[in-house]
Coordinates of C-alpha atoms in Angstrom, one line a residue:
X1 CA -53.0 169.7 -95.4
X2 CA -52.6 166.8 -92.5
X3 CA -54.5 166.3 -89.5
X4 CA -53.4 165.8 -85.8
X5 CA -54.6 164.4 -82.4
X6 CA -52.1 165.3 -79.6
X7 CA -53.3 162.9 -76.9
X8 CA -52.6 164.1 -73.5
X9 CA -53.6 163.7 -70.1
X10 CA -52.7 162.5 -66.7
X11 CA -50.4 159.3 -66.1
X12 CA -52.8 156.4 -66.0
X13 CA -55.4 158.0 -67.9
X14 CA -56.0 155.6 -70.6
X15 CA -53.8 157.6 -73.6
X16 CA -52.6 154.6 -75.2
X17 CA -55.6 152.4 -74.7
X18 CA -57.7 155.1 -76.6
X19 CA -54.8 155.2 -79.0
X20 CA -55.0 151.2 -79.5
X21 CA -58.9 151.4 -79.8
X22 CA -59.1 154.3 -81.9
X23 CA -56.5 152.5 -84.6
X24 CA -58.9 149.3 -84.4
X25 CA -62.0 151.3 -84.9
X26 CA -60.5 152.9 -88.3
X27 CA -59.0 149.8 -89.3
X28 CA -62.6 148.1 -89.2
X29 CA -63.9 151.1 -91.0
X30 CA -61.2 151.1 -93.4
X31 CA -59.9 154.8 -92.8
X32 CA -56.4 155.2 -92.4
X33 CA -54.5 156.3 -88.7
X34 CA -50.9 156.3 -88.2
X35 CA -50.1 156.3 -84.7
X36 CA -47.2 158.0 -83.2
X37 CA -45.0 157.0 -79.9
X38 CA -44.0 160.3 -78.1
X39 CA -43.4 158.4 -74.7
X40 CA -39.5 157.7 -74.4
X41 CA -40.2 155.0 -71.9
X42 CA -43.0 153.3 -73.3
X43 CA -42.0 149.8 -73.8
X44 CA -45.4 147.6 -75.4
X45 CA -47.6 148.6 -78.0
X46 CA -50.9 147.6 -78.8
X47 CA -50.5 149.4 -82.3
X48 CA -48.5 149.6 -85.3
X49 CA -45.8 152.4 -84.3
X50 CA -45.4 154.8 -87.0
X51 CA -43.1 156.9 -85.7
X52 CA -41.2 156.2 -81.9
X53 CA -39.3 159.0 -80.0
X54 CA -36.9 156.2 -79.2
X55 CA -35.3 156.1 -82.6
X56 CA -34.0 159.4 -81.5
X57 CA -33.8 158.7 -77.8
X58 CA -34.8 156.9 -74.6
X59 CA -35.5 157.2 -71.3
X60 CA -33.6 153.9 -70.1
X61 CA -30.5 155.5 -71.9
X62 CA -30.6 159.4 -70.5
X63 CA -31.4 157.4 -66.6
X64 CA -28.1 155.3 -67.3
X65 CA -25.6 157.5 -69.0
X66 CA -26.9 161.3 -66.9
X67 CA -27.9 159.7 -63.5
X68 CA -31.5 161.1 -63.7
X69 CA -34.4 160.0 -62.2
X70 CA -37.5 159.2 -64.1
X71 CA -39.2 162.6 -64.3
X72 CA -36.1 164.3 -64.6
X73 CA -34.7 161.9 -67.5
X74 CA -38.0 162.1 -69.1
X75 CA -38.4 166.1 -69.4
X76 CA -34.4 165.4 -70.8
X77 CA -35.9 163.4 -73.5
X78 CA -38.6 165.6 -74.4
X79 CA -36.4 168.5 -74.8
X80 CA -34.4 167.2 -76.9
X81 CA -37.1 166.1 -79.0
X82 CA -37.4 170.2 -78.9
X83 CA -33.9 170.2 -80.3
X84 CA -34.5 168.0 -83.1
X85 CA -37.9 169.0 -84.3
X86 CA -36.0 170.6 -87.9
X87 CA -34.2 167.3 -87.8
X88 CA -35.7 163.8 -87.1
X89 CA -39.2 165.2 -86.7
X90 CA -38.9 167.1 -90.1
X91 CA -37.4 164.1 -91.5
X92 CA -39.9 161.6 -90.6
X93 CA -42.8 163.9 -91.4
X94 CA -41.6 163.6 -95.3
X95 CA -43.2 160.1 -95.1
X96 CA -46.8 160.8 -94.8
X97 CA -48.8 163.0 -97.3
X98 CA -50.6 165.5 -97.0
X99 CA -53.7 164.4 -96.1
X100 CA -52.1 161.9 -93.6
X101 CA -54.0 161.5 -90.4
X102 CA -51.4 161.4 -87.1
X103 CA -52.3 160.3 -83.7
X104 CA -49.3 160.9 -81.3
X105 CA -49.6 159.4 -77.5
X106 CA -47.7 161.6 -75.4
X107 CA -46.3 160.9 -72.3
X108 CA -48.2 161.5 -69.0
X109 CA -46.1 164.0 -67.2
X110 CA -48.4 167.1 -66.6
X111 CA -45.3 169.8 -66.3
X112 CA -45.4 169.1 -70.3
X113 CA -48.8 170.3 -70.6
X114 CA -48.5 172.7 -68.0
X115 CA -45.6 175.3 -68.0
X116 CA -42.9 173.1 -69.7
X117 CA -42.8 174.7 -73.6
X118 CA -41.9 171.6 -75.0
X119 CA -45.4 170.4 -76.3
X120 CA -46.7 174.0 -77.1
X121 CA -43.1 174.4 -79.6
X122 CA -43.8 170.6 -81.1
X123 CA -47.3 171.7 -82.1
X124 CA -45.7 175.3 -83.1
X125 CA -44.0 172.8 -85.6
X126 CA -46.8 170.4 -86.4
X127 CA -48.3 173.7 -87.9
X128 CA -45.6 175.2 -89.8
X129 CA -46.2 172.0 -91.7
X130 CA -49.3 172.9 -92.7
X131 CA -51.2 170.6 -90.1
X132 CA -54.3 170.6 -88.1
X133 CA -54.1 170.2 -84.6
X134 CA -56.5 169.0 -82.1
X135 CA -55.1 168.2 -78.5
X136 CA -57.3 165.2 -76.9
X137 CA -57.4 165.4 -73.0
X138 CA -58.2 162.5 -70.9
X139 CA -59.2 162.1 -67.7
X140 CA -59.9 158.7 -66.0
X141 CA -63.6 158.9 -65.1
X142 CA -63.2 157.1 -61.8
X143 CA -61.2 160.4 -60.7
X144 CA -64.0 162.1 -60.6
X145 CA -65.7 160.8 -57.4
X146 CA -66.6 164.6 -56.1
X147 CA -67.0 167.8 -57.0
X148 CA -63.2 168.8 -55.6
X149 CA -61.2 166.2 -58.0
X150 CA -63.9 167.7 -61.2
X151 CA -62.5 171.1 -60.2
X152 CA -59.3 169.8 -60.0
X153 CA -59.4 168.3 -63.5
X154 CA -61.3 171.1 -64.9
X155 CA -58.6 173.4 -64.0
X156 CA -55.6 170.8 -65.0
X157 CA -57.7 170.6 -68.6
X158 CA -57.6 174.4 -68.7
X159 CA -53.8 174.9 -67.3
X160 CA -53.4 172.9 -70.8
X161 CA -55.8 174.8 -72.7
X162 CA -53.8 178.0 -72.2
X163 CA -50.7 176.7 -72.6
X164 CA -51.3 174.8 -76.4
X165 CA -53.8 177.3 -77.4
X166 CA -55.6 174.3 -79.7
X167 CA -59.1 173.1 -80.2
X168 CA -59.3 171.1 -77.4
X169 CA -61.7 167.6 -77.0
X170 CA -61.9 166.4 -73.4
X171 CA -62.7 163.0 -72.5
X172 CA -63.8 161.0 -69.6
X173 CA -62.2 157.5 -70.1
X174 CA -63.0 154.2 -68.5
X175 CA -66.7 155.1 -68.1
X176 CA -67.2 151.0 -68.5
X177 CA -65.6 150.9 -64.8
X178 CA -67.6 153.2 -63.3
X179 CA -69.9 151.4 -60.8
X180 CA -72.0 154.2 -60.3
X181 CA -72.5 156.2 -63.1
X182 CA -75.1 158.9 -61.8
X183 CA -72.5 160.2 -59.7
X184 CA -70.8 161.1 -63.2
X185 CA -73.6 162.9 -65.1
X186 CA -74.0 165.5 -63.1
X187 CA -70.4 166.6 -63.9
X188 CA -71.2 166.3 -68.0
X189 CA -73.4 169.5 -67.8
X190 CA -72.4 170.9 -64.4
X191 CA -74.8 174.0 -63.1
X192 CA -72.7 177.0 -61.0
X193 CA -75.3 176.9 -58.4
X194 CA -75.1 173.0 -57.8
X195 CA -71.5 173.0 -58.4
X196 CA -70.8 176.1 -55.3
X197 CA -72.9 174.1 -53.1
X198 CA -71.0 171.1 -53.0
X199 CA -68.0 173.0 -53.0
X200 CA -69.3 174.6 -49.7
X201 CA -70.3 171.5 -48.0
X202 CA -66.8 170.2 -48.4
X203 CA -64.3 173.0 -48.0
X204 CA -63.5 175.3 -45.2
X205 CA -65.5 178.8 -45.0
X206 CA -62.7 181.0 -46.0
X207 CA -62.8 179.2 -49.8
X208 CA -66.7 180.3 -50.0
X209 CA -65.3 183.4 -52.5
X210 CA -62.8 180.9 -54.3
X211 CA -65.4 178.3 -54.6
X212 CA -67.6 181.0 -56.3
X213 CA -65.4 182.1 -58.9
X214 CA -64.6 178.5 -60.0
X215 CA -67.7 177.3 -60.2
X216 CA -68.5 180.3 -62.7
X217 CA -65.3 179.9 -65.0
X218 CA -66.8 176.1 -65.0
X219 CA -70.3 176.8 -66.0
X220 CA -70.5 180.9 -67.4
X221 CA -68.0 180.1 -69.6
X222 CA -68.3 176.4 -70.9
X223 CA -64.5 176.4 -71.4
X224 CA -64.4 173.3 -70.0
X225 CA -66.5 170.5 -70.8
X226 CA -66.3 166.3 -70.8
X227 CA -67.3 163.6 -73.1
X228 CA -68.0 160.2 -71.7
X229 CA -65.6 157.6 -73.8
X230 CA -66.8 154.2 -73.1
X231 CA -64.3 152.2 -75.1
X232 CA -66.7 149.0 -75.6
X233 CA -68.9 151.1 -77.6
X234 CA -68.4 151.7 -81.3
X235 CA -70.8 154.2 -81.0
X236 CA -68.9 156.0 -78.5
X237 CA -65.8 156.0 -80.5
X238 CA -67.7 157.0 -83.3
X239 CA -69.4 159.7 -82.1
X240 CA -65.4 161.0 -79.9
X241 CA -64.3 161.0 -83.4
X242 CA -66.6 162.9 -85.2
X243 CA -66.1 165.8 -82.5
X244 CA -62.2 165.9 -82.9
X245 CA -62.6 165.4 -87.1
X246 CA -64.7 168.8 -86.6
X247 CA -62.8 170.3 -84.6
X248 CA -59.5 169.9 -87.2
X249 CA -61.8 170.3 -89.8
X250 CA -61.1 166.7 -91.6
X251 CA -62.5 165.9 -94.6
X252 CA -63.8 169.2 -95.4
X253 CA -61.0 170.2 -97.8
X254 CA -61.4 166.8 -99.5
X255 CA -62.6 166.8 -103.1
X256 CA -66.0 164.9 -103.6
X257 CA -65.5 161.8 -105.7
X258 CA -68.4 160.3 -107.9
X259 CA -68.2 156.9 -108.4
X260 CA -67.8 156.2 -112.6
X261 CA -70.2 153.6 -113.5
X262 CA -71.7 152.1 -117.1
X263 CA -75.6 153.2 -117.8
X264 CA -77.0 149.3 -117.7
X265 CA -79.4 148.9 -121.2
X266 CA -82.6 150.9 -121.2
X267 CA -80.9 153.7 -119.4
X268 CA -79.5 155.1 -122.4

């Protein structure tokens, strides 16, 4: 069985700066990552690529040769990474084993995670090939400056959730740019009653029933929840890790190995 993290999240977010820390963290621990490239018109990389979407196209190419824009080319390219999953994506999964640990850094357009089927068929895929997904959603931290852009990335976080129907990690990156970090923690265990209030104080009157259902499906149902990632922290990578290796259930099929040694004299 192999194990998957499908990063997503909002342009900007930090997707490939997790993916670049995450990779150092496991080197330095000596576990084994493989990242993969899913953005067609990612150009540096501050990781070893193991696999790149631009071996089988890019967006520079579909802008020149179609005459599409950048979100239009892009979707292009995604789709027909749709086309090809039997094909190249088959064909490059052959190279890892089974117990092969993937990382792929998706691109930031939110149509993919939202309505588009593209990402919900790739992990479709992922699956039949007897791998364990786990989709990781970022959201930058500084986003969240009041309670109308939390709602608003609750309910992006949860457009996504429904979509990929995936254990699903959530994460607040670039916590270590937050100058004012109580304005944060009241959004990592929200209350409904705290949550409606603010709402109230900031919208117009006729949203007072609107505001009170969201504020529920945010705290009666804990769908939605966010993890402060603060990438200076090995600690915090640690501890972002050990939620996602739970939630794709790593290591838990692995067989137990003891250690062979030689009884020293006087053991015997």
């Amino acid at each position: 069985m192999g194990y998957a993290q499908l990063v997503i999240g909002p342009a900007g977010s930090g997707k490939s700066t997790y993916c670049s820390s995450l990779y150092q963290h496991c080197e330095t621990v000596g576990r084994s990552i493989h990242i993969v490239n899913l953005d067609p018109a990612a150009e540096n990389f501050d990781y070893p690529v193991a696999m790149d979407i631009r071996e089988l196209i890019s967006l520079e190419d579909v802008m020149e040769e179609l005459g599409l824009g950048p979100n239009g080319g892009l979707l292009y390219c995604m789709e027909h990474l749709e086309d090809n999953l039997d094909d190249w994506l088959t064909e490059e999964l052959y190279n890892y084993l089974d117990d092969d640990y993937l990382v792929f850094d998706c691109p930031g357009q939110i149509e993919l995670f939202s309505h588009v089927p593209v990402l919900r068929n790739f992990v479709e895929h992922l699956k039949s090939k007897n791998f364990n997904v786990c989709v990781v959603y970022l959201l930058d931290s500084q986003f969240i400056t009041d309670v109308t852009k939390f709602i608003s990335g609750c309910m992006a976080s949860l457009s996504a959730m429904i979509q990929l129907e995936l254990p699903h990690v959530n994460l607040l990156s670039k916590i270590d740019l937050v100058t004012n970090k109580r304005e944060i923690e009241k959004f990592l265990n929200p209350e409904s009653r705290v949550l409606l209030s603010e709402l109230n104080q900031c919208m117009a009157p006729q949203f007072a029933k609107l505001n009170k259902s969201l504020s529920e499906l945010v705290d009666e149902y804990s769908m939605v929840s966010f993890i402060p990632l603060d990438l200076r922290k090995k600690s915090s990578i640690r501890y972002v890790l050990g939620q996602i290796d739970n939630c794709i259930q790593f290591g838990e099929d692995a067989d137990v190995k003891v250690k062979d040694f030689d009884p020293e004299d006087g053991d015997e």
